[in-house]
């Protein structure tokens, strides 16, 4: 799911539309506030208290706006699910599966491909770092061992809840190398605030080396 | 007469004396008193909930401050949210209907006043039970206002706070349900002669739509808290995830309509205030009424947009239904704007609050379209962006509508005028304070600040935005104090209100301030009702006659 690129695009369009509507409504309001002061006007600008033709016409316009926005929203959803460009091919391909177990108050990442498990206590310097390969789909299989948590990587606009007795799959591709912070975004109690983890994306070759080394260490 | 001879003259039984002040109010069968109790209680609750928010803003002003421990902070945000929703905005919305609907439709009282009073008691007692958590050793509830299991179970949040919260919320929901039902009954069946359904004032219609949603949605909340109550006894049920997800569906089936319960009466009040101070008939009455009913109907089918990240609610369906809300909301905005554009405006304190409601609520509405778009919602949900979004709807929107209503109807309810000057000071402090507080939260959310965190690190980069927000909150507190001062002055140095200080349009302005026991009497009869603005009709009639006489 190419969350970030889809998010950036549709968020920009939606913000532009919202900005336009806000400016329009506020301009009409301010215009009326300046022009229609009772001290300035002797008579009402217009006395009609209804106009069904205008209002029906306006409802049609609203309907068209809704149709446009719903279409945009649906297209974005389908792009989220099917991927796009490089990611589209990658989404279909085999993935790196990582079983993520959220618990109060940290995370455990278990690789399906190798006997490697990463965890920590999420206290000051002990946040788990999950290493993932770039350009290849990574599937985070999210579950929880106690309450509801939510797996969020803000920089990639990716978020999915983790439940006990349930697995939610979050499939995504990291197109570049780097390290990003992830956190829990569903309130889960006292140390919810410190439930941080890091995602480190490395080249597939480096990733294989990492897994091999970590398996030996384990 | 002769037949009674020999039988002792019947003696009038002792009246047992007049009830005292407190008993008089707490056992009243007058909708005005029950209404004012509800409104007054909710305003006191708002003061407490606002105080909690101020402490949280102090803690968040800078990184790594520790005014409160994590657990205490969690109690504060839980209680702030729970109080504002269950104990402030919702009861105020329903209570305003209880006070005003009989007056607006020319009824002498609410239907079933004792049931209505029972509703108030349940609300009051439930509210006190929720608050009493602060006096237990483990503190008040600290699991968030929507109380997701398994966190809400006795396994993960032991202690009395959550149990008290569950009992309290159940009682409040039941009480408000009763109150909404009797007010709806009143509006449907107790209207004065001539007051057809399509002559009911806009505000009364907003209450009809509101109470329909209450009746449709609140029973589900009772079921949901029932599940939570069972989970306090047997937390094992939540190891089966169907109960966790099932709870969320039930909760939000209540949770989304209740958002509109906290919105409709205030938009209705804003509509009345706009029309009155634009000195014209409200534009587009029929469309406005229809849009409220459509809004209420749609509100029952959009709950899943609170649950996109659960992967258990359809992205497509809930996006479609939620975006469709643009139609009724767009109609309401059109009618409000047309009323202002076609009016001669007077800028009184209630009018200022009503005018500011329009652009401020709009920010909440437009960002609402973003939450209705799953591709955006995945990122912004549970972040400060969402916190900003619904504070724009509820604080910058509904709360401004609430204060428009308070300034507008205060003379009617108390017989006293509030000071205009202080009202305007309150208004400007709040316009600036609201935007300074909540606008930065959009950016904080975009930068990745999750909601419900008691603290953050210097390297997170949330410091500046939070500092600005805290300064804004200070202005809001100041504005609140100005309002309290205004209220106190109106009691200590009263300026008595005439029956119709504003040139109102609807029946409540035909009676005295405050109205007599049964709302209308021989000196203040229900005016003839020929439209949704009967007093405006009378004034226009008089003007026509004066013109005819002069001509």
XYZ file of C-alpha atoms in Angstrom:
769
model
C 0.000 0.000 0.000
C 1.757 3.149 -1.226
C 0.345 5.238 1.586
C 2.610 8.254 1.377
C 2.330 9.081 -2.326
C -1.432 8.548 -2.398
C -1.844 10.564 0.768
C 0.281 13.450 -0.500
C -1.632 13.712 -3.726
C -5.168 13.524 -2.441
C -4.416 15.586 0.650
C -3.062 18.374 -1.557
C -6.128 18.338 -3.799
C -8.547 18.183 -0.870
C -6.725 21.027 0.908
C -6.938 23.175 -2.224
C -10.677 22.518 -2.562
C -11.272 23.121 1.141
C -9.226 26.323 0.975
C -11.267 27.540 -1.989
C -14.587 26.840 -0.267
C -13.394 28.478 2.941
C -12.245 31.625 1.137
C -15.507 31.810 -0.825
C -17.791 31.426 2.214
C -15.737 33.787 4.351
C -15.619 36.377 1.560
C -19.411 36.286 1.146
C -19.838 36.577 4.896
C -17.404 39.494 5.263
C -18.947 41.235 2.268
C -22.373 40.984 3.908
C -21.026 42.079 7.285
C -19.501 45.212 5.743
C -22.303 46.046 3.302
C -25.375 45.140 5.331
C -24.879 47.061 8.563
C -28.292 48.149 9.799
C -26.893 51.667 10.243
C -26.082 51.808 6.535
C -29.099 50.132 5.022
C -32.663 51.355 5.168
C -34.213 48.352 3.470
C -33.472 44.680 3.235
C -31.187 43.838 0.289
C -33.817 41.294 -0.710
C -36.964 40.250 1.072
C -37.610 36.806 -0.422
C -37.536 34.086 2.208
C -37.329 31.198 -0.213
C -36.471 30.401 -3.793
C -37.041 26.782 -4.616
C -35.540 26.970 -8.099
C -32.249 28.340 -6.841
C -32.145 25.882 -3.958
C -32.941 22.851 -6.080
C -30.278 23.948 -8.551
C -27.846 24.301 -5.672
C -28.691 20.807 -4.409
C -27.816 19.472 -7.864
C -24.470 21.291 -7.681
C -23.856 19.794 -4.239
C -24.693 16.371 -5.653
C -22.106 16.834 -8.384
C -19.504 17.935 -5.838
C -20.239 14.822 -3.780
C -19.940 12.662 -6.900
C -16.559 14.217 -7.697
C -15.185 13.838 -4.189
C -16.456 10.274 -3.826
C -14.824 9.363 -7.146
C -11.543 10.864 -5.952
C -11.773 9.043 -2.644
C -12.581 5.706 -4.348
C -9.693 6.067 -6.811
C -7.347 6.737 -3.915
C -8.601 3.670 -2.045
C -8.083 1.423 -5.058
C -4.586 2.812 -5.557
C -3.864 2.062 -1.914
C -4.874 -1.539 -2.419
C -3.355 -2.250 -5.825
C -0.199 -0.194 -5.628
C 1.269 1.804 -8.500
C 4.338 1.956 -10.731
C 7.267 0.011 -9.357
C 5.250 -0.784 -6.279
C 2.455 -2.254 -8.367
C 4.678 -5.058 -9.635
C 6.258 -5.375 -6.257
C 2.922 -5.596 -4.475
C 2.050 -8.675 -6.440
C 5.389 -10.344 -5.823
C 6.526 -12.388 -2.852
C 6.845 -10.400 0.312
C 8.932 -10.271 3.401
C 6.605 -11.190 6.190
C 7.213 -9.848 9.655
C 4.933 -10.845 12.514
C 4.453 -7.813 14.720
C 3.129 -8.308 18.208
C 2.222 -5.171 20.121
C 2.170 -5.437 23.874
C 2.026 -3.090 26.816
C 4.262 -1.228 26.220
C 6.525 -2.180 23.333
C 6.718 -4.229 20.133
C 8.081 -7.579 19.032
C 9.063 -8.190 15.409
C 9.494 -11.819 14.297
C 10.807 -12.534 10.791
C 9.067 -15.353 8.945
C 12.105 -16.008 6.757
C 14.618 -16.592 9.537
C 14.646 -17.348 13.250
C 15.154 -13.698 14.093
C 13.155 -11.767 16.654
C 13.635 -8.128 17.572
C 12.107 -6.590 20.654
C 12.870 -4.204 23.463
C 11.426 -2.439 26.448
C 10.731 0.900 24.753
C 12.396 2.720 27.625
C 14.797 5.556 26.913
C 17.401 3.814 24.697
C 15.812 0.474 24.132
C 13.413 0.918 21.221
C 13.347 -1.999 18.780
C 14.693 -1.417 15.280
C 13.081 -3.493 12.576
C 15.259 -3.913 9.469
C 13.412 -4.239 6.152
C 14.530 -4.539 2.526
C 13.880 -1.751 0.020
C 11.944 -2.185 -3.242
C 10.275 -5.356 -2.116
C 6.898 -5.655 -0.441
C 7.045 -5.971 3.295
C 4.068 -7.411 5.068
C 3.614 -6.456 8.680
C 1.237 -8.989 10.226
C -0.091 -7.066 13.201
C -1.473 -8.552 16.349
C -1.585 -7.704 20.017
C -1.050 -9.742 23.137
C -3.230 -7.543 25.341
C -5.197 -4.380 24.400
C -5.778 -2.540 21.123
C -2.663 -0.810 19.756
C -2.040 0.916 16.464
C 1.062 0.630 14.312
C 1.899 4.033 12.810
C 4.834 5.190 10.702
C 4.017 8.917 10.281
C 6.672 9.554 7.610
C 5.071 6.916 5.394
C 1.479 7.837 6.277
C 0.890 4.176 7.163
C -1.308 3.137 10.050
C -3.155 -0.040 11.042
C -4.629 -1.238 14.333
C -3.381 -4.324 16.163
C -5.926 -6.463 18.020
C -5.655 -9.488 20.267
C -6.975 -12.703 18.683
C -6.714 -11.160 15.215
C -4.131 -10.434 12.519
C -4.258 -7.270 10.406
C -1.967 -7.225 7.412
C -0.210 -4.042 6.408
C 1.623 -4.482 3.121
C 3.945 -1.753 1.906
C 7.085 -1.080 -0.103
C 9.963 1.073 1.101
C 11.350 2.693 -2.064
C 14.451 4.194 -0.433
C 16.974 3.414 2.280
C 16.593 5.221 5.549
C 15.408 5.083 9.118
C 12.032 6.284 10.364
C 10.305 6.416 13.697
C 7.144 4.432 14.299
C 4.817 4.660 17.243
C 1.612 3.470 18.838
C -1.324 5.704 18.006
C -4.133 3.908 19.837
C -4.173 4.829 23.508
C -3.153 1.780 25.530
C -2.358 2.919 29.057
C 0.396 4.392 31.196
C 3.398 4.119 28.858
C 1.533 4.504 25.570
C 3.590 7.619 24.925
C 6.955 5.840 24.834
C 5.937 2.907 22.597
C 8.381 3.880 19.846
C 10.111 1.655 17.310
C 12.274 2.344 14.302
C 12.078 1.008 10.781
C 15.419 0.796 8.973
C 15.229 0.095 5.248
C 18.402 -1.306 3.630
C 19.204 -2.744 0.211
C 18.021 -6.341 -0.327
C 21.631 -7.584 -0.257
C 22.364 -5.857 3.006
C 19.066 -7.173 4.337
C 20.084 -10.778 3.580
C 23.393 -10.202 5.375
C 21.551 -8.748 8.354
C 19.201 -11.739 8.601
C 22.074 -14.231 8.280
C 24.110 -12.502 10.978
C 21.149 -12.164 13.281
C 20.193 -15.840 12.811
C 23.703 -16.902 13.808
C 23.600 -14.644 16.838
C 20.285 -16.155 17.834
C -77.467 20.877 49.171
C -79.895 19.523 51.720
C -78.546 16.067 51.134
C -75.225 17.039 52.669
C -76.885 18.198 55.861
C -75.539 16.375 58.841
C -72.249 15.609 57.133
C -69.367 17.673 58.526
C -68.224 20.400 56.188
C -65.237 19.090 54.275
C -61.987 20.697 55.343
C -59.369 21.577 52.789
C -56.401 19.301 53.553
C -53.294 21.112 54.734
C -51.066 22.057 51.845
C -47.985 21.044 53.799
C -46.339 24.386 53.136
C -44.504 25.588 50.060
C -41.426 23.535 49.191
C -38.152 25.264 50.000
C -35.941 26.702 47.303
C -33.886 23.546 46.705
C -36.821 21.136 46.957
C -38.872 23.493 44.811
C -36.356 23.215 42.027
C -35.438 19.557 42.401
C -39.079 18.408 42.453
C -40.361 20.884 39.908
C -42.704 19.823 37.145
C -42.035 23.023 35.185
C -40.061 22.388 32.005
C -38.338 25.758 32.467
C -36.930 24.791 35.834
C -35.900 21.297 34.723
C -34.386 22.846 31.614
C -32.472 25.468 33.572
C -31.217 22.811 36.014
C -29.915 20.814 33.056
C -28.349 23.840 31.377
C -26.860 25.150 34.633
C -25.429 21.743 35.553
C -23.862 21.377 32.118
C -22.270 24.839 32.345
C -20.740 23.976 35.733
C -19.461 20.723 34.206
C -17.985 22.765 31.351
C -16.074 24.856 33.864
C -14.567 21.719 35.429
C -13.799 20.107 32.048
C -12.238 23.373 30.883
C -10.106 23.460 34.021
C -8.828 19.955 33.246
C -7.964 21.105 29.719
C -6.007 24.068 31.077
C -3.840 21.785 33.205
C -3.178 19.554 30.181
C -2.273 22.571 28.051
C 0.144 23.674 30.783
C 1.817 20.272 30.741
C 2.111 20.248 26.944
C 3.390 23.835 26.664
C 6.973 22.617 26.453
C 8.667 19.243 25.978
C 9.200 17.000 28.990
C 7.231 19.035 31.517
C 5.814 17.069 34.397
C 2.891 18.901 35.902
C 1.048 15.571 36.105
C 2.168 11.949 36.111
C 1.290 9.891 33.033
C -1.609 8.238 34.833
C -2.986 11.487 36.164
C -2.696 13.048 32.709
C -4.568 10.068 31.263
C -7.330 10.653 33.810
C -7.480 14.309 32.837
C -7.866 13.759 29.094
C -10.341 10.937 29.667
C -12.438 13.059 31.987
C -12.134 16.160 29.804
C -13.465 14.256 26.794
C -16.065 12.266 28.716
C -17.378 15.353 30.477
C -17.501 17.563 27.392
C -19.409 14.919 25.477
C -21.630 13.152 28.020
C -22.000 15.912 30.619
C -21.693 19.241 28.782
C -22.515 19.501 25.079
C -25.079 16.690 24.821
C -27.079 17.614 27.943
C -26.879 21.292 27.021
C -28.226 20.494 23.554
C -31.109 18.421 24.917
C -31.691 20.779 27.866
C -31.910 23.808 25.566
C -34.631 21.958 23.676
C -36.410 21.187 26.939
C -36.365 24.838 27.974
C -37.198 26.389 24.606
C -39.377 23.999 22.604
C -42.572 24.386 24.719
C -42.106 28.171 24.648
C -41.477 28.236 20.922
C -44.471 26.077 20.026
C -46.841 27.748 22.486
C -47.214 24.785 24.865
C -47.779 25.316 28.592
C -45.311 22.619 29.645
C -43.334 19.616 28.503
C -45.197 16.333 28.114
C -44.563 13.979 31.053
C -42.701 16.472 33.255
C -41.979 13.928 35.997
C -40.336 11.568 33.539
C -38.357 14.546 32.300
C -37.261 15.388 35.848
C -36.260 11.751 36.342
C -34.082 12.242 33.281
C -32.372 15.202 34.918
C -31.771 13.276 38.135
C -30.233 10.395 36.233
C -27.999 12.846 34.394
C -26.963 14.632 37.579
C -26.327 11.462 39.580
C -24.539 9.786 36.649
C -22.342 12.854 36.225
C -21.438 12.943 39.900
C -20.641 9.217 39.830
C -18.283 9.710 36.871
C -16.592 12.601 38.676
C -16.405 10.720 41.988
C -13.644 8.611 40.438
C -11.240 11.424 41.335
C -11.801 10.636 45.021
C -10.922 6.934 44.765
C -7.403 5.713 45.496
C -6.718 4.746 41.880
C -8.189 7.981 40.538
C -10.783 8.700 37.881
C -11.270 6.743 34.668
C -8.135 6.931 32.516
C -8.973 4.820 29.469
C -10.287 7.418 27.019
C -13.817 8.661 26.427
C -14.683 5.900 23.944
C -13.546 3.273 26.362
C -12.285 0.540 24.044
C -12.026 -2.938 25.445
C -9.889 -4.829 26.345
C -8.261 -1.717 27.858
C -11.549 -0.939 29.641
C -11.703 -4.401 31.223
C -10.817 -4.994 34.848
C -7.701 -6.867 33.703
C -5.967 -3.909 32.079
C -7.523 -1.008 33.943
C -8.378 -2.217 37.431
C -9.561 0.285 39.990
C -12.890 1.902 40.648
C -12.520 4.789 38.166
C -13.563 2.858 35.071
C -16.371 1.027 36.874
C -17.761 4.334 38.105
C -17.390 5.721 34.582
C -19.423 2.837 33.152
C -22.218 3.199 35.724
C -22.263 6.971 35.305
C -22.323 6.948 31.514
C -25.134 4.392 31.570
C -27.238 6.556 33.901
C -26.537 9.737 31.935
C -27.430 8.061 28.642
C -30.680 6.755 30.103
C -31.547 10.140 31.595
C -30.872 12.054 28.404
C -32.816 9.461 26.438
C -35.891 10.045 28.649
C -35.522 13.802 28.378
C -35.145 13.706 24.593
C -38.208 11.466 24.306
C -40.503 13.768 26.301
C -39.330 16.857 24.407
C -39.899 15.086 21.081
C -43.375 14.080 22.293
C -44.031 17.711 23.188
C -42.965 18.987 19.789
C -45.010 16.405 17.957
C -48.228 16.500 19.978
C -48.424 19.574 22.217
C -48.233 22.446 19.751
C -50.501 25.491 20.096
C -53.362 26.151 17.730
C -52.110 27.219 14.333
C -48.610 25.855 15.032
C -48.432 23.262 12.276
C -45.274 21.167 11.904
C -44.071 23.416 9.103
C -44.564 26.509 11.233
C -42.327 25.292 14.045
C -39.302 27.564 14.495
C -35.998 26.421 13.032
C -34.561 25.792 16.482
C -37.485 23.551 17.481
C -37.029 21.593 14.269
C -33.349 21.147 15.043
C -34.398 19.681 18.396
C -36.832 17.306 16.688
C -34.021 16.030 14.452
C -31.663 15.872 17.452
C -34.054 13.898 19.612
C -34.811 11.486 16.793
C -31.090 10.714 16.686
C -30.961 10.369 20.476
C -33.764 7.830 20.366
C -32.098 5.993 17.488
C -28.581 5.975 18.857
C -28.530 6.115 22.678
C -29.980 2.640 23.268
C -26.927 1.294 21.446
C -24.685 3.095 23.926
C -26.560 1.385 26.741
C -25.834 -1.974 25.111
C -22.187 -1.009 24.633
C -21.661 0.010 28.257
C -23.508 -3.174 29.218
C -20.773 -5.135 27.440
C -18.147 -3.098 29.292
C -19.889 -3.748 32.601
C -19.802 -7.474 31.897
C -16.108 -7.137 31.052
C -15.473 -5.636 34.477
C -16.764 -8.875 35.995
C -15.403 -11.279 33.423
C -12.526 -9.753 31.425
C -11.992 -13.061 29.602
C -14.749 -12.251 27.093
C -12.400 -9.802 25.378
C -9.883 -12.509 24.513
C -12.358 -13.240 21.720
C -11.820 -10.322 19.378
C -15.394 -10.216 18.134
C -16.315 -8.463 21.379
C -13.649 -5.811 20.885
C -14.639 -5.029 17.313
C -18.325 -5.496 18.107
C -18.040 -2.969 20.897
C -16.436 -0.463 18.546
C -19.270 -0.829 16.030
C -21.910 -0.414 18.725
C -20.082 2.481 20.280
C -19.646 4.448 17.063
C -23.198 3.676 15.983
C -23.964 5.876 18.967
C -20.795 7.928 18.659
C -21.408 9.504 15.306
C -25.043 10.543 15.772
C -24.076 12.034 19.130
C -21.667 14.324 17.297
C -24.680 15.772 15.509
C -26.688 15.865 18.743
C -23.915 18.218 19.872
C -24.239 20.221 16.642
C -27.872 20.541 15.414
C -29.362 22.517 18.312
C -26.469 24.934 18.078
C -26.821 25.420 14.349
C -30.557 25.855 15.006
C -29.802 28.515 17.609
C -27.379 30.219 15.226
C -30.092 30.259 12.538
C -32.556 31.965 14.928
C -29.951 34.502 16.044
C -28.904 35.294 12.468
C -32.499 35.848 11.334
C -33.341 37.995 14.352
C -30.333 40.296 14.032
C -30.577 40.371 10.241
C -34.132 41.635 10.842
C -35.482 39.321 8.222
C -37.221 36.008 7.832
C -34.811 33.079 7.857
C -34.058 32.141 4.262
C -34.923 28.683 2.943
C -36.891 27.373 5.929
C -38.249 24.279 4.191
C -34.892 23.265 2.763
C -33.263 23.839 6.127
C -35.807 21.621 7.889
C -35.500 18.947 5.216
C -31.728 19.057 5.373
C -31.778 18.499 9.139
C -33.916 15.413 8.722
C -31.679 14.141 5.917
C -28.641 14.888 8.085
C -30.166 12.925 10.970
C -30.946 9.970 8.707
C -27.455 9.916 7.178
C -25.863 10.232 10.618
C -26.933 6.669 11.358
C -24.924 5.241 8.457
C -21.492 6.852 8.740
C -20.074 5.392 11.956
C -17.518 3.211 10.185
C -15.395 6.224 9.260
C -14.184 6.183 12.859
C -12.846 2.691 12.223
C -10.992 2.727 8.882
C -7.710 1.647 10.498
C -9.390 -1.304 12.199
C -9.637 -3.030 8.810
C -13.131 -4.072 9.911
C -15.184 -1.382 8.215
C -15.714 -0.862 4.494
C -13.533 1.910 3.080
C -15.875 2.482 0.140
C -19.258 2.445 1.832
C -18.390 4.694 4.743
C -16.470 7.083 2.521
C -19.514 7.427 0.246
C -22.005 7.948 3.073
C -19.744 10.344 4.966
C -18.981 12.516 1.942
C -22.727 12.585 1.134
C -23.157 14.656 4.312
C -21.975 17.586 2.204
C -25.503 17.839 0.769
C -27.441 18.634 3.965
C -24.512 20.624 5.397
C -24.226 22.619 2.172
C -27.932 23.485 2.248
C -27.687 24.705 5.830
C -24.711 26.896 4.971
C -26.479 28.315 1.931
C -29.538 29.268 3.999
C -27.499 30.850 6.777
C -25.407 32.858 4.311
C -28.464 33.948 2.318
C -30.076 35.194 5.551
C -27.001 37.291 6.317
C -26.579 38.511 2.741
C -30.241 39.530 2.584
C -30.386 41.183 6.003
C -29.820 44.439 7.843
C -27.325 43.376 10.451
C -27.026 44.426 14.082
C -23.846 43.278 15.783
C -24.930 42.292 19.275
C -22.971 39.765 21.348
C -25.166 36.795 20.320
C -24.926 37.854 16.667
C -21.118 38.004 16.842
C -20.945 34.453 18.202
C -23.393 33.305 15.515
C -21.441 34.966 12.709
C -18.123 33.487 13.880
C -19.739 30.063 14.032
C -20.056 30.059 10.228
C -16.384 30.164 9.118
C -15.085 28.381 12.223
C -17.386 25.403 12.000
C -16.636 25.339 8.286
C -12.992 24.510 9.044
C -14.220 21.546 11.072
C -16.576 20.517 8.288
C -14.022 20.764 5.501
C -11.423 18.780 7.429
C -14.261 16.334 8.070
C -14.263 15.559 4.345
C -10.622 14.551 4.821
C -11.518 12.124 7.605
C -14.214 10.741 5.291
C -11.494 9.932 2.741
C -9.783 6.735 3.915
C -6.528 7.418 2.028
C -6.173 10.560 4.154
C -7.772 9.192 7.300
C -5.206 6.381 7.629
C -2.589 9.041 8.292
C -4.500 11.618 10.339
C -6.665 9.433 12.570
C -5.545 9.326 16.213
C -3.157 12.202 15.522
C -3.418 15.834 16.617
C -4.934 16.595 13.214
C -8.075 14.840 14.412
C -7.915 16.658 17.724
C -7.853 19.934 15.759
C -10.654 18.746 13.465
C -13.211 17.988 16.114
C -12.274 20.901 18.298
C -13.107 23.050 15.274
C -16.500 21.381 15.032
C -17.262 21.238 18.743
C -15.386 24.173 20.286
C -14.997 26.662 17.440
C -18.390 25.558 16.101
C -20.903 24.213 18.595
C -19.509 26.090 21.584
C -19.864 29.371 19.677
C -23.441 28.363 18.846
C -23.922 27.546 22.526
C -22.780 31.000 23.587
C -24.825 32.665 20.854
C -27.789 30.862 22.434
C -26.791 31.792 25.986
C -26.425 35.507 25.170
C -29.608 35.448 23.090
C -31.947 33.659 25.518
C -30.384 34.739 28.835
C -32.866 37.651 29.185
C -35.758 35.286 28.487
C -34.668 32.742 31.080
C -33.457 35.079 33.823
C -35.388 38.286 33.199
C -32.057 40.135 33.165
C -29.912 41.496 30.381
C -26.250 40.524 30.124
C -23.821 43.396 29.574
C -23.131 43.832 25.866
C -19.631 45.229 26.402
C -18.476 42.250 28.459
C -20.143 39.931 25.944
C -18.063 41.468 23.160
C -14.851 41.177 25.189
C -15.701 37.511 25.772
C -16.351 37.105 22.054
C -13.050 38.586 20.858
C -11.010 36.685 23.455
C -12.669 33.493 22.258
C -12.335 34.096 18.542
C -8.632 34.735 18.939
C -8.165 32.093 21.650
C -9.990 29.351 19.765
C -7.987 29.758 16.589
C -4.663 30.227 18.344
C -5.329 27.061 20.350
C -6.632 24.708 17.684
C -5.109 25.834 14.381
C -1.527 24.768 15.312
C -2.833 21.304 16.149
C -3.399 20.609 12.435
C 0.320 21.063 11.821
C 1.281 19.115 14.936
C -0.761 16.193 13.647
C 0.826 16.395 10.212
C 4.246 16.318 11.865
C 3.307 13.065 13.562
C 2.145 14.046 17.026
C -0.251 11.343 18.247
C -3.204 12.274 20.429
C -3.359 11.336 24.113
C 0.304 11.730 24.964
C 1.237 13.363 28.264
C 4.596 14.608 27.034
C 7.001 14.703 24.115
C 10.741 15.042 23.546
C 12.606 18.205 22.537
C 13.807 16.515 19.320
C 10.205 15.779 18.258
C 9.841 19.390 17.175
C 6.367 19.794 18.689
C 7.427 22.566 21.093
C 6.498 25.704 19.157
C 3.047 24.541 18.035
C 2.191 23.395 21.530
C 3.395 26.605 23.121
C 1.169 28.630 20.780
C -1.782 26.336 21.550
C -1.257 26.784 25.282
C -1.198 30.578 24.932
C -4.501 30.362 23.044
C -5.970 28.226 25.804
C -5.028 30.969 28.240
C -7.100 33.435 26.215
C -10.034 30.999 26.298
C -9.776 30.780 30.084
C -9.713 34.569 30.307
C -12.799 34.781 28.091
C -14.535 32.244 30.329
C -13.827 34.422 33.357
C -15.268 37.464 31.564
C -18.447 35.481 30.909
C -18.719 34.420 34.558
C -18.234 38.060 35.578
C -21.015 39.046 33.203
C -23.364 36.489 34.748
C -22.530 37.576 38.292
C -23.070 41.247 37.420
C -26.442 40.443 35.846
C -27.545 39.038 39.190
C -25.949 41.653 41.468
C -26.865 44.721 39.424
C -29.769 43.554 37.314
C -30.893 45.383 34.229
C -34.390 44.043 33.764
C -35.281 42.640 30.400
C -38.449 43.621 28.504
C -40.423 40.683 27.007
C -38.770 41.094 23.620
C -35.423 42.852 23.906
C -34.108 41.809 20.486
C -37.096 42.054 18.151
C -37.486 38.266 18.115
C -39.446 36.237 15.617
C -40.793 33.320 17.618
C -43.442 32.769 20.303
C -41.139 32.772 23.333
C -40.588 36.513 22.798
C -44.326 37.167 23.125
C -44.347 36.212 26.779
C -42.726 37.877 29.771
C -39.066 37.555 30.841
C -38.949 35.152 32.612
C -42.154 33.504 31.384
C -45.024 32.771 33.821
C -45.500 29.276 35.277
C -47.449 28.007 32.270
C -45.497 30.052 29.727
C -48.404 32.101 28.419
C -51.246 33.777 30.330
C -54.002 36.310 29.815
C -51.549 39.199 29.643
C -49.138 37.279 27.425
C -51.238 35.049 25.187
C -49.817 32.799 22.490
C -49.670 35.040 19.426
C -51.562 34.046 16.281
C -49.328 31.695 14.310
C -49.344 31.982 10.537
C -45.735 31.142 9.758
C -42.470 30.110 11.408
C -41.933 33.760 12.438
C -45.236 34.793 14.083
C -43.908 37.909 15.823
C -42.321 39.125 12.616
C -45.713 38.617 10.932
C -47.350 40.827 13.558
C -44.744 43.570 13.142
C -45.046 43.507 9.374
C -48.835 43.632 9.671
C -48.536 46.705 11.917
C -46.168 48.381 9.457
C -48.572 47.720 6.607
C -51.459 49.189 8.581
C -49.372 52.243 9.543
C -48.474 52.740 5.905
C -52.091 52.319 4.821
C -53.166 54.779 7.513
C -50.533 57.308 6.460
C -51.365 56.864 2.787
